[in-house]
Short mmCIF file of C-alpha atoms in Angstrom, two decimals:
data_model
loop_
_atom_site.label_atom_id
_atom_site.label_comp_id
_atom_site.label_asym_id
_atom_site.label_seq_id
_atom_site.Cartn_x
_atom_site.Cartn_y
_atom_site.Cartn_z
CA MET A 14 -2.67 -1.84 14.78
CA GLN A 15 -1.01 -1.31 18.15
CA LEU A 16 -1.56 -2.68 21.66
CA THR A 17 -1.30 0.13 24.17
CA VAL A 18 -1.49 0.57 27.93
CA THR A 19 -4.49 2.78 28.67
CA PRO A 20 -4.64 4.74 31.96
CA ASP A 21 -7.82 4.59 34.05
CA ASN A 22 -7.33 7.93 35.82
CA PRO A 23 -5.23 11.13 35.65
CA LEU A 24 -2.59 9.82 38.06
CA GLU A 25 -2.00 6.75 35.90
CA TRP A 26 -1.85 8.99 32.82
CA LEU A 27 0.82 11.08 34.53
CA ALA A 28 2.79 8.00 35.54
CA LEU A 29 2.77 6.76 31.96
CA ARG A 30 3.64 10.17 30.56
CA THR A 31 6.62 10.55 32.89
CA ASN A 32 7.94 7.00 32.25
CA GLN A 33 7.22 5.77 35.77
CA VAL A 34 5.41 2.59 34.67
CA PRO A 35 7.67 -0.45 34.00
CA ILE A 36 6.16 -1.37 30.63
CA PRO A 37 8.53 -4.34 30.13
CA LEU A 38 6.99 -5.99 33.19
CA LEU A 39 3.57 -5.72 31.56
CA HIS A 40 4.91 -7.30 28.38
CA ALA A 41 6.85 -10.02 30.20
CA GLN A 42 4.47 -10.87 33.06
CA ILE A 43 0.93 -9.80 32.22
CA MET A 44 0.61 -10.39 28.47
CA PRO A 45 1.83 -14.03 28.44
CA VAL A 46 -0.66 -14.84 31.23
CA ILE A 47 -3.45 -13.11 29.29
CA ALA A 48 -2.66 -15.00 26.10
CA LYS A 49 -2.44 -18.40 27.77
CA ALA A 50 -5.62 -17.79 29.76
CA VAL A 51 -7.66 -17.05 26.63
CA LEU A 52 -6.20 -20.04 24.79
CA GLU A 53 -6.90 -22.45 27.65
CA ALA A 54 -10.40 -21.06 28.17
CA ALA A 55 -11.23 -21.85 24.56
CA ASP A 56 -9.46 -25.21 24.42
CA ARG A 57 -10.93 -26.40 27.75
CA GLY A 58 -14.49 -25.50 26.73
CA VAL A 59 -15.05 -22.65 29.19
CA PHE A 60 -16.75 -20.42 26.63
CA GLU A 61 -18.88 -23.32 25.40
CA ALA A 62 -19.91 -24.14 28.97
CA ILE A 63 -21.28 -20.63 29.42
CA GLY A 64 -22.92 -20.49 25.98
CA ASP A 65 -26.06 -18.34 25.89
CA ASN A 66 -26.69 -18.83 29.60
CA LYS A 67 -25.49 -17.38 32.88
CA GLN A 68 -23.39 -19.74 34.95
CA SER A 69 -21.58 -19.66 38.27
CA ALA A 70 -17.90 -20.44 38.44
CA ASP A 71 -18.70 -23.75 40.15
CA GLN A 72 -21.15 -24.73 37.39
CA ILE A 73 -18.61 -23.90 34.68
CA ALA A 74 -15.88 -25.83 36.49
CA ALA A 75 -18.13 -28.89 36.86
CA THR A 76 -19.09 -28.83 33.17
CA CYS A 77 -15.45 -28.58 32.07
CA HIS A 78 -14.11 -30.99 34.73
CA LEU A 79 -11.81 -28.29 36.09
CA HIS A 80 -10.93 -27.02 39.58
CA PRO A 81 -13.48 -24.47 40.92
CA LYS A 82 -10.92 -22.14 42.51
CA ALA A 83 -8.75 -22.05 39.40
CA VAL A 84 -11.75 -21.47 37.16
CA GLY A 85 -12.86 -18.59 39.39
CA GLU A 86 -9.47 -16.96 38.94
CA LEU A 87 -9.61 -17.53 35.18
CA LEU A 88 -13.08 -15.98 34.96
CA GLY A 89 -11.90 -12.96 36.90
CA LEU A 90 -9.24 -12.34 34.25
CA LEU A 91 -11.65 -13.03 31.37
CA THR A 92 -14.03 -10.46 32.86
CA ALA A 93 -11.23 -7.89 33.03
CA LEU A 94 -10.45 -8.65 29.38
CA GLY A 95 -14.03 -8.20 28.23
CA TYR A 96 -14.84 -11.84 27.43
CA THR A 97 -17.27 -12.33 30.29
CA GLU A 98 -19.40 -10.14 32.51
CA PHE A 99 -20.30 -10.83 36.12
CA ASN A 100 -23.63 -10.18 37.80
CA ASN A 101 -25.29 -11.69 40.88
CA GLY A 102 -22.74 -14.45 41.22
CA GLN A 103 -22.94 -15.59 37.61
CA PHE A 104 -20.92 -15.12 34.45
CA ALA A 105 -22.20 -14.49 30.93
CA LEU A 106 -20.39 -14.05 27.62
CA THR A 107 -20.09 -10.55 26.24
CA PRO A 108 -21.25 -9.82 22.65
CA MET A 109 -17.59 -9.86 21.57
CA ALA A 110 -17.04 -13.33 22.99
CA ARG A 111 -20.32 -14.70 21.65
CA ARG A 112 -19.23 -13.77 18.13
CA TRP A 113 -15.55 -14.61 18.14
CA VAL A 114 -14.71 -17.48 20.52
CA ARG A 115 -17.57 -19.99 20.52
CA GLN A 116 -16.72 -23.09 18.56
CA ASN A 117 -19.60 -23.22 16.07
CA ASP A 118 -20.09 -19.55 15.27
CA PRO A 119 -19.36 -18.84 11.56
CA ASP A 120 -16.96 -16.02 12.47
CA SER A 121 -15.36 -17.84 15.39
CA ALA A 122 -11.62 -17.72 15.99
CA PHE A 123 -11.90 -20.93 18.03
CA GLY A 124 -9.91 -23.05 15.58
CA MET A 125 -7.01 -20.60 15.71
CA LEU A 126 -7.15 -20.45 19.51
CA ARG A 127 -6.95 -24.24 19.71
CA PHE A 128 -4.11 -24.31 17.17
CA ASN A 129 -2.19 -21.69 19.12
CA ASN A 130 -2.70 -23.55 22.39
CA GLN A 131 -1.92 -27.06 21.20
CA LEU A 132 0.84 -26.35 18.68
CA MET A 133 2.08 -22.78 18.42
CA TRP A 134 2.58 -22.18 22.16
CA HIS A 135 5.16 -24.96 22.29
CA TRP A 136 6.94 -23.61 19.22
CA LEU A 137 7.71 -20.42 21.12
CA ASP A 138 10.29 -22.35 23.13
CA HIS A 139 12.36 -22.30 19.93
CA MET A 140 12.66 -18.50 19.97
CA GLY A 141 16.02 -18.43 21.75
CA THR A 142 17.51 -21.04 19.42
CA TYR A 143 16.21 -19.15 16.40
CA LEU A 144 17.83 -15.93 17.61
CA GLU A 145 21.13 -17.78 17.97
CA THR A 146 21.07 -19.73 14.71
CA GLY A 147 18.52 -18.10 12.41
CA GLU A 148 17.12 -21.57 11.70
CA GLY A 149 13.36 -21.96 11.82
CA LEU A 150 11.34 -25.00 12.82
CA GLN A 151 9.95 -25.83 9.35
CA TYR A 152 6.91 -27.26 11.10
CA HIS A 153 5.19 -28.39 7.90
CA ASP A 154 7.81 -31.13 7.64
CA THR A 155 7.13 -32.65 11.07
CA MET A 156 3.37 -32.52 11.74
CA ASP A 157 1.41 -35.74 12.11
CA ALA A 158 -2.18 -36.28 10.94
CA ARG A 159 -3.73 -34.93 14.16
CA GLN A 160 -1.55 -31.83 14.08
CA TRP A 161 -2.39 -31.24 10.40
CA ASP A 162 -6.08 -31.36 11.33
CA VAL A 163 -5.63 -28.84 14.15
CA TYR A 164 -3.51 -26.68 11.83
CA GLN A 165 -6.02 -26.72 8.96
CA ARG A 166 -8.94 -25.87 11.22
CA GLY A 167 -6.87 -23.08 12.69
CA MET A 168 -6.21 -21.67 9.24
CA VAL A 169 -9.95 -21.76 8.48
CA ALA A 170 -10.66 -19.76 11.62
CA ALA A 171 -7.84 -17.31 10.90
CA SER A 172 -9.05 -16.55 7.38
CA ALA A 173 -12.85 -16.78 7.63
CA THR A 174 -13.47 -13.05 7.98
CA GLU A 175 -10.61 -12.09 5.67
CA ALA A 176 -11.84 -14.39 2.89
CA LYS A 177 -15.20 -12.61 2.78
CA GLU A 178 -13.44 -9.27 2.30
CA PHE A 179 -11.10 -10.82 -0.25
CA GLY A 180 -14.08 -12.01 -2.27
CA ARG A 181 -15.56 -8.50 -2.33
CA ARG A 182 -12.41 -6.49 -2.95
CA ALA A 183 -9.88 -8.60 -4.89
CA PRO A 184 -8.88 -6.49 -7.95
CA VAL A 185 -9.44 -9.12 -10.63
CA PRO A 186 -10.04 -8.54 -14.37
CA LYS A 187 -13.48 -7.08 -15.05
CA THR A 188 -13.88 -9.53 -17.92
CA LEU A 189 -14.37 -12.38 -15.41
CA ALA A 190 -18.02 -11.38 -15.08
CA ARG A 191 -18.58 -12.00 -18.81
CA ARG A 192 -16.49 -15.14 -19.19
CA THR A 193 -17.77 -18.71 -19.13
CA ASP A 194 -14.31 -20.29 -18.97
CA ALA A 195 -12.60 -18.19 -16.27
CA ARG A 196 -9.98 -20.11 -14.29
CA MET A 197 -8.21 -19.47 -11.02
CA LEU A 198 -5.18 -21.13 -9.42
CA ASP A 199 -5.04 -20.99 -5.62
CA ILE A 200 -1.50 -21.88 -4.53
CA GLY A 201 -1.47 -23.48 -1.09
CA GLY A 202 -5.17 -22.68 -0.68
CA SER A 203 -5.96 -25.83 1.37
CA HIS A 204 -9.44 -25.17 2.86
CA GLY A 205 -10.53 -23.14 -0.17
CA GLN A 206 -12.17 -20.21 1.57
CA HIS A 207 -10.57 -17.57 -0.65
CA SER A 208 -11.40 -19.53 -3.80
CA ALA A 209 -14.99 -19.96 -2.65
CA ALA A 210 -15.39 -16.27 -1.89
CA LEU A 211 -14.22 -15.29 -5.38
CA CYS A 212 -16.22 -18.04 -7.08
CA LYS A 213 -19.36 -16.79 -5.35
CA ARG A 214 -18.64 -13.32 -6.73
CA PHE A 215 -18.13 -14.72 -10.24
CA PRO A 216 -20.56 -17.64 -10.84
CA THR A 217 -18.67 -18.98 -13.89
CA LEU A 218 -15.22 -19.00 -12.26
CA HIS A 219 -13.56 -22.35 -11.51
CA SER A 220 -10.58 -22.71 -9.17
CA THR A 221 -7.82 -25.29 -8.77
CA ILE A 222 -6.14 -25.48 -5.36
CA LEU A 223 -2.52 -26.64 -5.61
CA ASP A 224 -1.33 -27.96 -2.25
CA LEU A 225 0.78 -30.59 -0.54
CA PRO A 226 -0.80 -34.07 -0.29
CA ASP A 227 -0.73 -34.04 3.54
CA ALA A 228 -2.49 -30.68 3.57
CA ILE A 229 -5.16 -31.84 1.13
CA ALA A 230 -5.88 -34.96 3.18
CA GLN A 231 -7.02 -32.78 6.08
CA ALA A 232 -8.41 -29.88 4.04
CA ALA A 233 -10.65 -31.85 1.67
CA PRO A 234 -13.52 -32.24 4.20
CA LEU A 235 -13.30 -28.53 5.00
CA LEU A 236 -13.56 -27.64 1.30
CA ALA A 237 -16.52 -30.00 0.89
CA GLN A 238 -18.37 -28.14 3.64
CA LEU A 239 -18.33 -25.00 1.47
CA GLY A 240 -20.70 -26.68 -0.98
CA MET A 241 -18.96 -25.49 -4.16
CA GLY A 242 -19.17 -28.85 -5.95
CA ASP A 243 -16.73 -29.33 -8.80
CA ARG A 244 -16.11 -25.60 -9.24
CA ILE A 245 -13.21 -25.88 -6.78
CA ARG A 246 -10.94 -28.93 -6.79
CA HIS A 247 -7.70 -29.95 -5.12
CA GLN A 248 -4.60 -30.83 -7.09
CA PRO A 249 -1.72 -32.45 -5.15
CA GLY A 250 1.59 -30.78 -5.86
CA ASN A 251 4.34 -28.44 -4.78
CA ILE A 252 4.68 -24.97 -6.25
CA LEU A 253 8.46 -25.08 -5.73
CA THR A 254 8.89 -28.08 -8.03
CA ASP A 255 5.80 -28.26 -10.25
CA ASP A 256 5.36 -26.58 -13.63
CA LEU A 257 2.15 -24.56 -14.01
CA GLY A 258 1.98 -24.53 -17.80
CA GLU A 259 1.40 -21.48 -20.00
CA ASN A 260 -1.58 -19.16 -20.50
CA GLN A 261 -3.79 -21.21 -18.19
CA TYR A 262 -5.26 -18.87 -15.58
CA ASP A 263 -7.02 -15.53 -15.28
CA VAL A 264 -6.26 -15.23 -11.57
CA VAL A 265 -3.46 -16.75 -9.51
CA LEU A 266 -3.62 -16.35 -5.74
CA MET A 267 -0.87 -17.20 -3.27
CA SER A 268 -2.18 -16.52 0.22
CA SER A 269 -0.15 -16.93 3.42
CA LEU A 270 2.59 -18.88 1.68
CA ALA A 271 5.23 -16.37 0.60
CA HIS A 272 6.43 -16.03 4.21
CA HIS A 273 7.48 -19.70 4.10
CA PHE A 274 9.71 -19.15 1.05
CA SER A 275 13.03 -17.39 0.57
CA ASP A 276 13.33 -14.37 -1.68
CA ALA A 277 14.85 -16.54 -4.43
CA GLN A 278 12.04 -19.09 -4.15
CA ASN A 279 9.39 -16.37 -4.36
CA ARG A 280 11.05 -15.02 -7.50
CA ASP A 281 10.94 -18.49 -9.04
CA VAL A 282 7.26 -18.80 -8.15
CA ALA A 283 6.53 -15.41 -9.71
CA ALA A 284 8.25 -16.52 -12.93
CA LYS A 285 6.12 -19.69 -13.06
CA VAL A 286 2.98 -17.67 -12.41
CA ALA A 287 3.87 -15.15 -15.12
CA ARG A 288 4.04 -17.95 -17.68
CA ALA A 289 0.83 -19.53 -16.41
CA LEU A 290 -1.23 -16.33 -16.52
CA LYS A 291 -3.33 -15.46 -19.52
CA PRO A 292 -2.76 -11.98 -21.01
CA GLY A 293 -4.41 -9.45 -18.71
CA GLY A 294 -4.47 -11.93 -15.82
CA VAL A 295 -3.50 -11.00 -12.26
CA TYR A 296 -1.24 -12.50 -9.61
CA ILE A 297 -2.27 -11.74 -6.02
CA VAL A 298 0.17 -12.25 -3.16
CA ASN A 299 -1.94 -12.11 -0.01
CA GLU A 300 0.26 -11.61 3.05
CA PHE A 301 1.05 -9.90 6.30
CA ILE A 302 3.45 -7.11 5.38
CA ARG A 303 6.68 -6.26 7.14
CA PRO A 304 6.80 -2.50 7.73
CA ASP A 305 9.73 -0.74 6.09
CA ILE A 306 12.47 0.33 8.49
CA GLY A 307 11.74 3.88 9.55
CA ALA A 308 8.05 3.64 8.67
CA LYS A 309 5.25 3.90 11.23
CA PRO A 310 5.42 0.90 13.59
CA GLU A 311 2.84 -1.79 12.91
CA LEU A 312 2.46 -4.50 15.53
CA VAL A 313 0.75 -7.20 13.45
CA GLY A 314 3.24 -7.10 10.59
CA SER A 315 6.25 -6.96 12.89
CA SER A 316 5.12 -9.74 15.25
CA THR A 317 4.16 -12.11 12.43
CA ASP A 318 7.48 -11.37 10.74
CA LEU A 319 9.34 -12.69 13.79
CA PHE A 320 6.94 -15.62 14.23
CA TYR A 321 7.19 -16.77 10.62
CA GLY A 322 10.94 -16.40 10.70
CA MET A 323 11.09 -18.59 13.80
CA THR A 324 8.74 -21.24 12.41
CA SER A 325 9.70 -21.23 8.73
CA THR A 326 12.95 -19.20 8.53
CA ALA A 327 11.74 -16.76 5.87
CA GLY A 328 9.34 -14.25 7.49
CA ASN A 329 7.30 -11.37 6.10
CA TYR A 330 8.23 -9.22 3.14
CA SER A 331 7.64 -5.56 2.36
CA VAL A 332 5.39 -4.39 -0.46
CA THR A 333 8.49 -3.23 -2.36
CA GLU A 334 10.13 -6.65 -2.10
CA ILE A 335 6.99 -8.40 -3.38
CA GLN A 336 6.69 -5.96 -6.27
CA ASN A 337 10.31 -6.67 -7.17
CA TRP A 338 9.37 -10.35 -7.61
CA PHE A 339 6.72 -9.23 -10.07
CA ILE A 340 9.07 -7.01 -12.01
CA SER A 341 11.75 -9.71 -12.24
CA ALA A 342 9.11 -12.05 -13.72
CA GLY A 343 7.98 -9.52 -16.33
CA LEU A 344 4.75 -8.64 -14.54
CA LYS A 345 3.62 -5.09 -13.82
CA PRO A 346 2.78 -4.07 -10.23
CA HIS A 347 -0.92 -3.24 -10.36
CA LYS A 348 -2.57 -2.47 -7.01
CA THR A 349 -2.08 -2.86 -3.28
CA VAL A 350 -5.23 -3.44 -1.25
CA GLY A 351 -5.18 -3.26 2.55
CA TYR A 352 -7.70 -5.17 4.63
CA LEU A 353 -10.20 -3.39 6.86
CA THR A 354 -10.83 -6.55 8.88
CA MET A 355 -7.19 -7.65 9.20
CA PRO A 356 -4.73 -4.83 9.99
CA GLY A 357 -1.19 -5.39 8.73
CA ARG A 358 -2.33 -7.60 5.86
CA MET A 359 -2.49 -6.72 2.15
CA GLN A 360 -3.21 -7.99 -1.31
CA VAL A 361 -0.18 -7.07 -3.43
CA VAL A 362 -1.26 -7.44 -7.04
CA ALA A 363 0.54 -7.71 -10.39
CA LYS A 364 -0.92 -7.81 -13.89
CA LYS A 365 0.29 -9.52 -17.02
CA SER A 366 0.45 -7.45 -20.18
CA GLU A 367 -2.50 -7.77 -22.54
CA SER A 368 -0.18 -8.32 -25.51
#
């Protein structure tokens, strides 16, 4: 996926084609304002204030306890971005906004918008230091209980749509449908959405979510809301230090965690997983993928690579690098499944030999 500047008329097309438009000014001036405006609109309740109704800027400002002039300017930008539409002095949410930014919609990205506004935006101040030192923030080590709650709810919002597709398309052993004792390990799965999606596909599958105690404390209520009962349970632990046993699991998933680990750590995890898998079992690394140098540019993979490096020091990995972890652990690279709903993200899958 790419973000592009689109001309509105032939003269603008010509200006772009002949390199007369200062694109860096758009990146440096316009895009940060756009991002912050959307984040604040969500966090300050602007989208909720509009809801299913039509509201004037003054009405929205009064509901949100904000300044009318400033809200009018914000709504002008949101209209240009396609979040709101204006008619007869009133603003209404567009279909896109009604689905994706209202707090209680099942598909809403609201939790991620709040996380980005309250936590991630401040982390960006570390970018210059990271470029100088290569040392990331390691934010998991410093968050308090409130920040963990914002973080966990953000992760739910970020993965809600993806988890549904994961449940439909994860290339797991066909024998799961016939088994009564099928077991899954979800490493760092916190809120449990991926486990729940796969357990719904296979009614006899049970999943164990291995995660840090602080993460579980905030994620447990979110897992309970999925209504999966005892089919999915949390187990406090740390994949970097815990042993997983042998021949325990049919499926092992590690989603959005490899980018926090070094190459050596990911190889160690793969070795533990290889021992823990039953013959014929699969290991799925679910991640944003860093495009190979020289390959077609891919904005999502490249931007998250820099972000994860800055916040956790590691960053994204290529499909080849992930497959090398599998091979070093004695697993066979099996399939690579790209997401339709999440460009730049893939399931990179290995399989353990049947014998």
